[in-house]
Every structure is written in C-alpha cells, then in structure tokens.
Coordinates of C-alpha atoms and ligand atoms in Angstrom, one line a residue:
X202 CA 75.2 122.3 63.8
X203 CA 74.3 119.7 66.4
X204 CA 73.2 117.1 63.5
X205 CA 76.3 117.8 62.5
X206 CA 77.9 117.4 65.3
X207 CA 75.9 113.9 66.0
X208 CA 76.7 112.6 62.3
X209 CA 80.7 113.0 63.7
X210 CA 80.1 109.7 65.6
X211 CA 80.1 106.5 63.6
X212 CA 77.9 103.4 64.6
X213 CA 79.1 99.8 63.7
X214 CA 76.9 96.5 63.8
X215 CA 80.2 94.1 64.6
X216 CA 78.5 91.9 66.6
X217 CA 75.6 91.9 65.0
X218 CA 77.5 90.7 61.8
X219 CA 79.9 88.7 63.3
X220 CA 77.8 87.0 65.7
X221 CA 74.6 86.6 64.0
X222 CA 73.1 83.8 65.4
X223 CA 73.2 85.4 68.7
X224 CA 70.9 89.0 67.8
X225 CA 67.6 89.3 67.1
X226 CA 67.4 92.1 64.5
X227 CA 64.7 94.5 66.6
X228 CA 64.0 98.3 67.1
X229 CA 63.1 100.0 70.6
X230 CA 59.4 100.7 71.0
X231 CA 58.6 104.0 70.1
X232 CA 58.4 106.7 72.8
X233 CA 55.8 110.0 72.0
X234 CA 57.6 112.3 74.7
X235 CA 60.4 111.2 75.8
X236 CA 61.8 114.0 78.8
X237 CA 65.9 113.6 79.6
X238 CA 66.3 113.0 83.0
X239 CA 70.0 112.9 83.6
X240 CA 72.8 113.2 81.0
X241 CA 76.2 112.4 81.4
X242 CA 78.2 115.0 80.0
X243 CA 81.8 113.9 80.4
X244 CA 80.8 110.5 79.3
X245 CA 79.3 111.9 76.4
X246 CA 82.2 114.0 74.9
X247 CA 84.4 111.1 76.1
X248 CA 82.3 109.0 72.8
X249 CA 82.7 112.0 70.7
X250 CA 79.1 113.1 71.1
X251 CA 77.8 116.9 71.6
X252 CA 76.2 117.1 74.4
X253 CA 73.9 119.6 73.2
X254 CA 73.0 117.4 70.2
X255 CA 72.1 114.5 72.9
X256 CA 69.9 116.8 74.6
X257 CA 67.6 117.8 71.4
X258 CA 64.7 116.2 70.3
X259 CA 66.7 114.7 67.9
X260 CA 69.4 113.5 70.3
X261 CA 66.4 111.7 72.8
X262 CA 65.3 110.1 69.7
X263 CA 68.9 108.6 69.5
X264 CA 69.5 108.3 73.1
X265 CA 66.2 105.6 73.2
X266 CA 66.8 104.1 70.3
X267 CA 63.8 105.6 68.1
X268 CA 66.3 107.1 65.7
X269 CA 68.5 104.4 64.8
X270 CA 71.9 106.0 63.2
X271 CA 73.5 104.9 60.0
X272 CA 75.8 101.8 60.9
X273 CA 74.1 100.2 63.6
X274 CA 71.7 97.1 63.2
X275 CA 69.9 97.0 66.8
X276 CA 70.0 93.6 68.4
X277 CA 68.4 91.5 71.4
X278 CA 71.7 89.9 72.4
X279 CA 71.0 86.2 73.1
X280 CA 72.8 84.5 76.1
X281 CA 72.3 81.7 78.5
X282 CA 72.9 82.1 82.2
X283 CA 72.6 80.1 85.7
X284 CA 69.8 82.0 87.8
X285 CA 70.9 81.5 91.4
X286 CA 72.4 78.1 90.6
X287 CA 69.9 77.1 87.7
X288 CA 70.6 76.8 84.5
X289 CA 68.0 78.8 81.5
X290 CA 69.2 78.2 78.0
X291 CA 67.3 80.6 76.7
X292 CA 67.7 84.0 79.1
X293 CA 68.8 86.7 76.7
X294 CA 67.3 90.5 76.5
X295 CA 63.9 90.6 77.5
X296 CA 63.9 94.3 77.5
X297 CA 66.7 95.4 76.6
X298 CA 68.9 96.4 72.8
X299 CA 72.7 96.5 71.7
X300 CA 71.9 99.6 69.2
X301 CA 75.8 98.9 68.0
X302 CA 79.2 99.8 68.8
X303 CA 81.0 103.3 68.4
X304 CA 84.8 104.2 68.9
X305 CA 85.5 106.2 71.8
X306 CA 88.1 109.5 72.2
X307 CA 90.9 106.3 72.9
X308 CA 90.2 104.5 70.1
X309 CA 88.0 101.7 72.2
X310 CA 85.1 99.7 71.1
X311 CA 82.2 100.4 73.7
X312 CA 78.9 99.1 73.1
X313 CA 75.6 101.4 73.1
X314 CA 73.0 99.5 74.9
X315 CA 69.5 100.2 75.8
X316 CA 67.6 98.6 78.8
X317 CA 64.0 99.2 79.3
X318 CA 63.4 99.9 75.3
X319 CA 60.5 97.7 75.1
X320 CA 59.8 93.6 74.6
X321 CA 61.9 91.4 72.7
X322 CA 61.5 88.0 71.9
X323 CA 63.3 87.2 75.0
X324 CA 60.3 88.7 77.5
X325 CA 59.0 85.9 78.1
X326 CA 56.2 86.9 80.5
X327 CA 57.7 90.5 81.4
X328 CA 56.5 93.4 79.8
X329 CA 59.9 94.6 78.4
X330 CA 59.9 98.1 80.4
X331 CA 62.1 99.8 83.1
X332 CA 61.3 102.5 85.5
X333 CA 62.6 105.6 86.7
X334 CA 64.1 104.4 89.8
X335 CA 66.0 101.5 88.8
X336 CA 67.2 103.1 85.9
X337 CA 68.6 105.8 88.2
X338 CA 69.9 104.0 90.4
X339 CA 72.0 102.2 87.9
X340 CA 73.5 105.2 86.8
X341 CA 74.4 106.8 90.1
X342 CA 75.3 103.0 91.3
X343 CA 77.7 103.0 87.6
X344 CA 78.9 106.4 88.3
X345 CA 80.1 105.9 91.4
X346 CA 82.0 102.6 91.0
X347 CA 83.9 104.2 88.3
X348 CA 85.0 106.9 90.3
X349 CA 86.1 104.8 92.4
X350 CA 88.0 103.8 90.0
X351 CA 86.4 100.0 89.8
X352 CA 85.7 98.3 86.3
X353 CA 81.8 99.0 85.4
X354 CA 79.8 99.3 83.2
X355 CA 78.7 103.4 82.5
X356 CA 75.5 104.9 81.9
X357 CA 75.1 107.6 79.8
X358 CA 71.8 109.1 80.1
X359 CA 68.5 108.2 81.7
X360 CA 64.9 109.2 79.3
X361 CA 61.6 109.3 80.9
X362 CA 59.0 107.6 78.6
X363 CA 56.1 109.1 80.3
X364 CA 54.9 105.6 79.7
X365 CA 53.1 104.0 82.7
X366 CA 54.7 100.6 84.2
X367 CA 52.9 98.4 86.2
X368 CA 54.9 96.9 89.1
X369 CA 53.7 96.6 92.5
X370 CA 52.0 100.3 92.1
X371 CA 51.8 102.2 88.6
X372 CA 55.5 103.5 88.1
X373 CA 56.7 106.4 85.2
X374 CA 59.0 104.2 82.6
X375 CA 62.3 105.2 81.4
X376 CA 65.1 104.1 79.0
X377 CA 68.7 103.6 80.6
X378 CA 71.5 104.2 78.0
X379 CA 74.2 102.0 79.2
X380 CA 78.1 102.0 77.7
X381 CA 79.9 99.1 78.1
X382 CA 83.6 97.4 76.8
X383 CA 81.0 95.1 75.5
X384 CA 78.2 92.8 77.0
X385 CA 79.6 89.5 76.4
X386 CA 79.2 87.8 79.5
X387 CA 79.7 84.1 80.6
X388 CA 76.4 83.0 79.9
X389 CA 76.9 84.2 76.2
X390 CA 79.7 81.0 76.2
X391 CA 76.9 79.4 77.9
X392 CA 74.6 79.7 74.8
X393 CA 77.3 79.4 72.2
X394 CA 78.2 75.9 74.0
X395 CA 74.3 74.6 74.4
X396 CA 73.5 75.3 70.9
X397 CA 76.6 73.0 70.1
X398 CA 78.2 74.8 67.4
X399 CA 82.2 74.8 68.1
X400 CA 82.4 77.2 64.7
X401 CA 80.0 79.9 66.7
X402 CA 81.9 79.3 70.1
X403 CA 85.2 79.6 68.7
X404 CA 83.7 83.0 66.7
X405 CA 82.5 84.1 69.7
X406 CA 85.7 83.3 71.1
X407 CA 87.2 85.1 68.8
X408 CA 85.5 88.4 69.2
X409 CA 86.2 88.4 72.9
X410 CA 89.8 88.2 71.8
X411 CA 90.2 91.0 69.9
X412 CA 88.0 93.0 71.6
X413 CA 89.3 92.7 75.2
X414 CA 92.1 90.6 75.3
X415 CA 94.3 91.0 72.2
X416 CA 97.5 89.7 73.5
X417 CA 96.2 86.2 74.0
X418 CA 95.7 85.8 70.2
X419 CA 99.7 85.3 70.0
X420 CA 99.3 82.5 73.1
X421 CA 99.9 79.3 71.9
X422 CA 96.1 78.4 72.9
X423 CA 94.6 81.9 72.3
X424 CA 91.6 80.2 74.3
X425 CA 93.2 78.7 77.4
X426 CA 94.8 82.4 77.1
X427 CA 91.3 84.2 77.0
X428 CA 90.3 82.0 80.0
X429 CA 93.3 82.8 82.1
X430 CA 92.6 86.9 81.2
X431 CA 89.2 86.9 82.2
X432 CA 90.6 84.5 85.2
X433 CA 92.5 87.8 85.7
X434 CA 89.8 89.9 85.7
X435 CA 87.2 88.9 87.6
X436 CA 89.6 88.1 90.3
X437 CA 91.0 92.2 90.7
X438 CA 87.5 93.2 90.5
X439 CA 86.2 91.6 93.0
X440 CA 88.9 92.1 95.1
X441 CA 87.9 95.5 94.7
X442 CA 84.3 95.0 94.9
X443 CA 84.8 93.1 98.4
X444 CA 87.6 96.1 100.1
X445 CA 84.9 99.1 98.7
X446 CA 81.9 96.8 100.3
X447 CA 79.9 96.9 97.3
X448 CA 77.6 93.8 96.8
X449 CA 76.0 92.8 93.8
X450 CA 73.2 90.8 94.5
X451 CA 72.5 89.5 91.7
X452 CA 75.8 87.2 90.2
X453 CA 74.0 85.1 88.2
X454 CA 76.2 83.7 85.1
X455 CA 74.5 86.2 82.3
X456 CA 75.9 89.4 85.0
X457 CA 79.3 88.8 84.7
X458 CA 80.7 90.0 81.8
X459 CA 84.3 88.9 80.1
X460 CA 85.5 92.4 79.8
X461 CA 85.8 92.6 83.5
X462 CA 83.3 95.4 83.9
X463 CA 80.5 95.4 86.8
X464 CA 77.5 94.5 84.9
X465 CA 73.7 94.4 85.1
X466 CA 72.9 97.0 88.4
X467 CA 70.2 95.4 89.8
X468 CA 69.7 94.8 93.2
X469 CA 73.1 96.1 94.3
X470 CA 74.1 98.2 97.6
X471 CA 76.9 99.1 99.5
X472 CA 77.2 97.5 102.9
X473 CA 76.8 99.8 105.5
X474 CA 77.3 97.9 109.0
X475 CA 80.5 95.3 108.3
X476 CA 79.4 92.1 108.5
X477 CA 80.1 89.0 106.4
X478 CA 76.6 87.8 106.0
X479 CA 74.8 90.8 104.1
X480 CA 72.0 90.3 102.0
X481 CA 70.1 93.2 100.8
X482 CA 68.1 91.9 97.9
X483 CA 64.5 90.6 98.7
X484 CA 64.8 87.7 96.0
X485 CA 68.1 86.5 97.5
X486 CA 66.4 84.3 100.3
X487 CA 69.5 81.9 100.8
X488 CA 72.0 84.3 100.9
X489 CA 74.0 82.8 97.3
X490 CA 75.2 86.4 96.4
X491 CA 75.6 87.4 100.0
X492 CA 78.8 90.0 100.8
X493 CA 81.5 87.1 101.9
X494 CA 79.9 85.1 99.2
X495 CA 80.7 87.2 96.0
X496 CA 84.4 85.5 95.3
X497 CA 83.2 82.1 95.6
X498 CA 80.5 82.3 93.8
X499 CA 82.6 84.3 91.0
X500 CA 85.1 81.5 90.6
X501 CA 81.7 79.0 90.3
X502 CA 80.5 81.0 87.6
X503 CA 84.5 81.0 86.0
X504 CA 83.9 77.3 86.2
X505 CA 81.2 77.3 84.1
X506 CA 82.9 79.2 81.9
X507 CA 85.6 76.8 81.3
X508 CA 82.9 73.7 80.7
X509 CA 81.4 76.3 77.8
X510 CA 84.9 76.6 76.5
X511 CA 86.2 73.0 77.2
X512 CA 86.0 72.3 73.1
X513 CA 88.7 75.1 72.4
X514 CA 90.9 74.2 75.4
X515 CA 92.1 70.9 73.7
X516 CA 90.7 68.0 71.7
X517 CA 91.0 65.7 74.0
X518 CA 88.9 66.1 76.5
X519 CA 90.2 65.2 79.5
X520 CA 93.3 67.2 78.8
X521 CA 90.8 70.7 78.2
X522 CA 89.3 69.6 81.8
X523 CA 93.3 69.5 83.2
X524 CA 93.6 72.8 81.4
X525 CA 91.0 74.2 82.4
X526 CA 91.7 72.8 86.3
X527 CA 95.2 74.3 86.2
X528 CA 93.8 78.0 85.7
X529 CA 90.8 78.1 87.7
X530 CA 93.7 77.5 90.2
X531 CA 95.0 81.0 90.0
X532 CA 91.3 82.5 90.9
X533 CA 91.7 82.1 94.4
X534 CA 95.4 82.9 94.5
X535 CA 94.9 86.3 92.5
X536 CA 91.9 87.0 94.5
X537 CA 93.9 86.6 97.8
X538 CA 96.6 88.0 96.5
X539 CA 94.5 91.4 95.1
X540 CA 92.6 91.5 98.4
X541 CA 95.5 91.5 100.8
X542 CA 97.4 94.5 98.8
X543 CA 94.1 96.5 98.8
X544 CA 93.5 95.9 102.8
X545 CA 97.4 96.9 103.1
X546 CA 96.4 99.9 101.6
X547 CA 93.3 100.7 103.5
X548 CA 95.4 100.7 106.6
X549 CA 97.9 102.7 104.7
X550 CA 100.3 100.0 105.4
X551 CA 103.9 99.9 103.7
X552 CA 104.5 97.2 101.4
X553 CA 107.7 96.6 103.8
X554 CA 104.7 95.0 106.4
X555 CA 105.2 91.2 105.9
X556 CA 102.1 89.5 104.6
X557 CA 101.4 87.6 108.0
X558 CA 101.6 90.4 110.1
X559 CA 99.4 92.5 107.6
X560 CA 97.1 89.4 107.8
X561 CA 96.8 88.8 111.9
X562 CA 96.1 92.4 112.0
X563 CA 93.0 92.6 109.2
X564 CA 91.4 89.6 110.5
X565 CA 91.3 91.2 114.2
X566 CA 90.1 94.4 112.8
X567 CA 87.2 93.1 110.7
X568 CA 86.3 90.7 113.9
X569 CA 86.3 93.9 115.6
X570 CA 84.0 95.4 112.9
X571 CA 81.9 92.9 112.5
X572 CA 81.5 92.4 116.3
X573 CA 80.5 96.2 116.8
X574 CA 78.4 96.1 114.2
X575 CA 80.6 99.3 112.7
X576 CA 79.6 101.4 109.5
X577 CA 82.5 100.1 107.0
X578 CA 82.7 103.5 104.9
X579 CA 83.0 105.7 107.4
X580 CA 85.1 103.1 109.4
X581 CA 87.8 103.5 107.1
X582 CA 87.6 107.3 106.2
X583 CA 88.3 107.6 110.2
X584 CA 91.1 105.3 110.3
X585 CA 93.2 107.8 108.4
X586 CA 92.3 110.4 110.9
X587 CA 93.6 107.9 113.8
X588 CA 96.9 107.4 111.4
X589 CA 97.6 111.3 112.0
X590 CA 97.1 110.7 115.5
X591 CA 92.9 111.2 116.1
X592 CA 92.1 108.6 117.1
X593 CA 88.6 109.5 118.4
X594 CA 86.5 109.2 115.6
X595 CA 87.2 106.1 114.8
X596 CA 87.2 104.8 118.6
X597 CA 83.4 106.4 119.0
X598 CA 82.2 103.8 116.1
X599 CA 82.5 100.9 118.4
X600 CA 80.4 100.3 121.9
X601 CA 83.5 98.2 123.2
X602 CA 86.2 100.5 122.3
X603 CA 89.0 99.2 124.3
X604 CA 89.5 96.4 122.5
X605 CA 89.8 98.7 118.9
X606 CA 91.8 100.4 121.4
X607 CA 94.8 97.4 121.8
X608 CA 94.1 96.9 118.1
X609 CA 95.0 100.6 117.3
X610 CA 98.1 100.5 119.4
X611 CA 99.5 97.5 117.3
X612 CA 98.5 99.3 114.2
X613 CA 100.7 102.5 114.9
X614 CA 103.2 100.8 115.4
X615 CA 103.4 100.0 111.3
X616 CA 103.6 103.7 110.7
X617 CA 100.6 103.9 108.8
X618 CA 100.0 106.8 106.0
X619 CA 97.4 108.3 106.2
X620 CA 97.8 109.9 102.6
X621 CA 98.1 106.8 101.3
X622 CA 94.5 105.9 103.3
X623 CA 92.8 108.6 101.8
X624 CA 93.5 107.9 98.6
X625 CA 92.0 104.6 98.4
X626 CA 89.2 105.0 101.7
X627 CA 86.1 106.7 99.9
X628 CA 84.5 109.5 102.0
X629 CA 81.5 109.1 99.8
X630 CA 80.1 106.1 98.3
X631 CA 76.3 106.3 97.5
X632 CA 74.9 104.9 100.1
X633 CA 71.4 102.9 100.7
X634 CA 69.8 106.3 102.6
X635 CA 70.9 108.3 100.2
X636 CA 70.4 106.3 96.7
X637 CA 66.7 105.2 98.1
X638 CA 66.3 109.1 98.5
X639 CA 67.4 110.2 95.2
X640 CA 65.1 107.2 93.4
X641 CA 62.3 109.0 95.4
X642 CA 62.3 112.3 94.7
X643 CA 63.2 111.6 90.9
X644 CA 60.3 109.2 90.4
X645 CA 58.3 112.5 91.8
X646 CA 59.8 114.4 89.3
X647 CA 62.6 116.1 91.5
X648 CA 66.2 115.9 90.1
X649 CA 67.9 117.5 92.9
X650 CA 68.7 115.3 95.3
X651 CA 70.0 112.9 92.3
X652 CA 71.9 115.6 91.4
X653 CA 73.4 116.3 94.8
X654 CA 74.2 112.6 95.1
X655 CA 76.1 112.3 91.7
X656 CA 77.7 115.5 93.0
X657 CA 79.0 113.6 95.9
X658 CA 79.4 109.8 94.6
X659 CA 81.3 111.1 91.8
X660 CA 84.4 112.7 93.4
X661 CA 84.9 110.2 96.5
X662 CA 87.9 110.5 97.9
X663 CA 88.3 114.4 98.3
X664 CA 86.5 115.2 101.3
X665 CA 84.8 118.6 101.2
X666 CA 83.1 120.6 102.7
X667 CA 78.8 121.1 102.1
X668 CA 78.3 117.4 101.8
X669 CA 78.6 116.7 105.0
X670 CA 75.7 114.7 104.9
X671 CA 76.9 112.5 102.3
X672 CA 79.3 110.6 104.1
X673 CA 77.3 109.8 107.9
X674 CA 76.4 106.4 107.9
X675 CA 72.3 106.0 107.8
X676 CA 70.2 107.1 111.0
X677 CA 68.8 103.8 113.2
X678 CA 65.4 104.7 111.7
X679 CA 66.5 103.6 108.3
X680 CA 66.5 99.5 107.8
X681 CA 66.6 97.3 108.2
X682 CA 67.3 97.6 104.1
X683 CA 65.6 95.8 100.7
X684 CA 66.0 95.8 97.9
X685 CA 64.0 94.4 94.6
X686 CA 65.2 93.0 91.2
X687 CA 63.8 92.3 87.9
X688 CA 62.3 95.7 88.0
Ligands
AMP859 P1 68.3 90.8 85.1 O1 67.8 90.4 86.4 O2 68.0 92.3 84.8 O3 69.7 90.5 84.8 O4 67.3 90.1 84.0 C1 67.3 88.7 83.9 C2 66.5 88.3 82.6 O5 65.2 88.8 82.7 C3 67.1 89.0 81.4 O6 66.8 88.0 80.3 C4 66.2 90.2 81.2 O7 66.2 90.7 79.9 C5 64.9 89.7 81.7 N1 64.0 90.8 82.2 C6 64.0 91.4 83.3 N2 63.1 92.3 83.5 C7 62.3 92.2 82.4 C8 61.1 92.9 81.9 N3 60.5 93.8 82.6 N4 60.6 92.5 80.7 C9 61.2 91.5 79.9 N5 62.3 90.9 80.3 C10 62.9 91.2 81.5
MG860 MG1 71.0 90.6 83.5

C-alpha cells in the first residue's frame, strides 16, 4: 500500500529541461543506514505524500535522494552570487540537489531539494556534507517563520546518514529535505547574465514568470514586470523579517530567492535584546547583514538584479538602466510603507492613527528598547498585557522605567487592542537558548527537546500553558551568542 501510496505523487524535471545549461545531471551519494530524525507530517500530506510511506525504508531512500522516482532528473543548480559584497561566478550547489518538482494539494509547483546529499561539481574545496545540527536548525528556524506566517522556504524531513563529518570536532551527517516555491534566486540572473547568453536569461526569465509571477506575462515588458514583483516581494518580507526580529546573516545574492521565500538558513537567529546593531554570525565581522542592515542590503542585492536583467528591460541601454532606476524606487517606499503598517499593528494601533503620530511614537519606543537593552519578543507579547491595562510586565523589562512610563501614557491614549496585538506579537519564536539546546541534545541522539521546541515555535501566537519556558527571554549566563555558517 505505501508504494502505492508514494507512486500517487508525480516528479517533474522542468528545470532541468528547461534550463539545462544551469544543472548538472547528478545523484545523492549513497547512504547505508539512513535513521529519520524529524518528519514533517502536515507538510508531507500537504505534497500528497503518505507519511507512513516517507517513514519506510523505501521512503528514506526517497527522502535522501538514493531512490530517485520516475520523472525527476536530479540537478546541481548552477548560480552566481555576491559573497558579502564579492562577486563568484561560479558559486552554485556544492552540496546540495534539486531532485525535481512535484504539484502540491493547491495545485503549486514546489521544488524537492536536498542539502547535505554529497559533492557536486560545485564543492570546490568542501566536502559536500551537512550535519545534524544545522540541518535541524533549519527546519525548526523554517517551521517557525512559516507559522509566523512569513514567506520561507519549508523543510520536510531531516535523515541521519550515520556518516561522520569533520568540522571543527567529528560531527553525525544528515540530509535536509527542503521544499521550496523554487530556488531561483538572484544570483541565478547573476549566472544567466555572466555567461552572456540573452536567449538563456530571457528563458530563465521566463520560467520565473510562470512560475511565480504569472500576471506579469500580460505586462507590456513582462520583464520590467517580473522586476517590479520580486521588487514587491522582497520588500513585505523583509518588512516582516525586520518587525518579528529575525536576522539572516547571511544575505548574500545566491540567498535571496525570486519567489519571495526566506532562503538558505544558515547562520540565522532571532534577536533577543533590541538593538539595531546585532550580529550573531561569527563570519559576519563587519556587520554587512547586521539587524538594521537587512533592507538596505536587500535593495543592493535588487540592484544587482536589475544589471543581470538590464538586456530584457529595453534595447537601449540607457533606457533599461532608467527602467530599471524607476522601480528600484518603490523598494524603499514599499518597505517603509510595509514596516510602518506592521509596527501599527504591534502596538495594536487603529489604522485611524495618522502616520506621523504612529511614527514619533515607534521611534521613542525602540529608543527606549534599545536604550534598556529590552528582550524584543517578550517586549511585545507584554505590551498587549499593558493594552488591557497591566502594565507591569512590560514596565519590569526596563531598569529606567519611568521613562517607558510617559511613553505608555501617550500610547493609551490611541486605544490600543490588545486582540489585535496578540495576533501579530509571537509568544514564541525559537529562540537562540532554546534552538542551540535542541541542536544539542539531537546531535546526542535526543529528539525531545526538538520536539518540544517545534511544539512551541510552531503555534506562536496562542499562548498556553506548559511552555512556559518557551517564551522567557535567555538567562544572563547565556551569550553573549555565535553563530557559524558554511556548516
Ligand atoms: P551557503 O553559505 O550555504 O549559502 O553556501 C555557499 C556556497 O558554498 C554554496 O555554493 C554551497 O553549495 C557551498 N557549500 C557550503 N558548504 C559546503 C560543503 N560542505 N561542501 C560543498 N559546498 C558547500
Ligand atoms: Mg546558499
């Protein structure tokens, strides 16, 4: 029954057909005993598969990539990408497989992708593996951003390989099966541009069309119109990224996909104390992908997005650059625009609240925040206590509390709704404590606190009770916080 079952979902190869010149035909490295670690189960029947199929031998064999089904043609996706401001031509996936694309319970294209399956002719010098913890910390990182209802990439199952990993010490390996809308990203424009082909580009081009952005085929420029959508995008999600505190680390031009999605978990984190400046990953020594940092650095890497489309914009070339001038335009203002309307909402603000009043009063709070030095989850989750007139959590979070204080009475006055709040203020997001817990115990060999985790992450707005734990800010003994890419 469960091959069956498993036969019911139907692999494609479209971009390995369509875009042939940017796959390398390849296969995942063979696993002996592969052990499931973590399954996603509503993910799973969400793609039509039976769970219980995924978790047989049979299923791990798919799951890694060892079983390749009928209808896909596994590829090492070639792309280009600007590495914290440089540019590699040649970055593509090292260790990582598109194994093809399968239509979900909507009717959607979503890629099935394997990272840590082995070296490709993109290694270079890395030995093409993954290991446990990353792996799992991209799925909780994944899960949780999408029930937070932010664009992202999914993950559908981590496999341990039993394979040994050499990093710093000997880690266990595993295989991360990732879903995506697809995993064009800028730097895939990047490569289609350097290897000067406008027939590829425009292919390319193409595919992004139809599969994310079919209106702009009817635009007059279908390209200027794919621009503008992913324009669109990028600015909403990192308007959300920056309200829920989340920070990348790691927004180099192949991580930022056209669909919109969060892409490539790396180095990521949730901010715990508010301040602008936040850096957690160890490779980030400048501070490029820092917190405040993430929307600036998104509409540079949308700018190198245009230059890799400039041919398609217009034939004339300084018109395309004009074209291309006159959207990156509306980054900033949809950004702003995004960014203000989320805050609104995190103070459970009426849209009635004119803009510059909403504005005086979030840039004094976040002075406030920053100044304290004040846990930004939990900040906000306490906020809609003060709305229903408790205003003492909230008020304990800062060592000067008098001036939170003036800035509460100012607040109130707005009528803030604290329904509203709650609905959009997570109680639980995973944070650094908790995540760097989970990897632990799971590179050990124990699932539960994982499983706890996802228990929490994955619900986060309903507070509840028997998680308490989940939503306290880190204690002083933990920090100050690191954390390590490319691993
Ligand atoms: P990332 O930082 O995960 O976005 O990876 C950047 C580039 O390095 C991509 O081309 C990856 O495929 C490649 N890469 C990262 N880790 C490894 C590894 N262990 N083996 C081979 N390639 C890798
Ligand atoms: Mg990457």
């Amino acid at each position: 029954m469960s091959a069956a079952a498993a036969s019911t979902v139907t692999f494609e190869s479209r971009f390995a057909t369509e875009l042939a010149e940017m796959g390398i035909p390849w296969k995942a490295e063979e696993v002996p005993n592969p052990r499931l670690l973590v399954l996603n189960e509503p993910l799973a029947a969400e793609l039509g598969f039976d769970p219980g199929f995924l978790r047989s031998p049979e299923g791990l064999r798919l799951l890694i990539g060892n079983d390749v089904p009928a209808g896909a043609a596994p590829v090492a996706q070639a792309y280009s990408g600007h590495q914290f401001g440089g540019f590699s031509p040649r970055l593509g996936d090292g260790r990582a497989l598109l194994l093809g694309e399968i239509s979900d319970a909507g009717g959607r294209l979503r890629d099935i992708h394997l990272k840590g399956s082995g070296r490709t002719p993109f290694a270079r010098g890395g030995d093409g593996f993954a290991v446990v913890g990353p792996m799992l910390r991209e799925y909780i990182v994944s899960e949780a951003m999408h029930a937070l209802g932010i664009p992202t990439t999914r993950s559908l199952a981590v496999v341990a390989t039993d394979r040994p990993v050499q990093r710093e010490t000997v880690l266990p390996g595993a295989v991360l099966t990732r879903v995506a809308g697809s995993h064009l990203r800028v730097g895939s424009f990047q490569y289609a541009r350097v290897a000067g082909d406008d027939g590829l580009l425009r292919r390319l081009a193409d595919h992004a069309i139809a599969r994310h952005y079919p209106d702009a085929a009817e635009a007059d420029n279908p390209y200027l119109a794919l621009f503008d959508a992913v324009i669109g995008a990028q600015a909403a999600l990192l308007a959300r990224w920056m309200l829920v505190g989340f920070i990348h680390g790691v927004m180099n031009t192949d991580n930022m996909a056209i669909s919109g999605e969060t892409i490539d978990y790396g180095p990521c984190a949730f901010m715990d104390a508010f301040d602008p400046a936040t850096v957690y990953s160890s490779i980030d020594e400048n501070g490029r992908y820092a917190y405040a940092n993430q929307p600036l650095i998104a509409e540079w890497n949308l700018t190198r997005l245009a230059e890799a489309l400039l041919p398609l914009f217009d034939d004339d070339e300084e018109r395309a650059v004009e074209r291309a001038q006159e959207s990156l335009g509306e980054f900033r203002r949809q950004y702003s625009s995004a960014w203000l309307a989320g805050m609104k909402a995190k103070l459970g603000l009426h849209g009635g609240v004119a803009d510059d009043v909403a504005s005086h009063l979030i840039d004094d709070l976040l002075g406030l925040l920053q100044e304290g030095r004040v846990d930004y989850t939990s900040f906000f989750r306490r906020l809609g206590s003060a709305a229903r007139g408790n205003g003492g959590p909230a008020r304990s979070m800062f060592t000067e509390p008098d001036a939170f204080g003036a800035w509460t009475e100012r607040w109130r006055t707005l009528n803030p709704d604290a329904d509203r709040m709650d609905r959009v203020n997570p109680a639980y997001v995973p944070r650094n404590h908790l995540v760097e817990e989970a990897l632990a115990a799971g590179t050990n060999g124990d699932l539960e606190p994982l499983g706890r985790l996802l228990e929490a992450v994955t619900d986060p707005y309903n507070e509840r009770p028997g998680v308490e734990r989940y939503k306290e800010a880190a204690p002083e003994s933990f920090g100050p916080y690191r954390t390590f890419c490319g691993t």
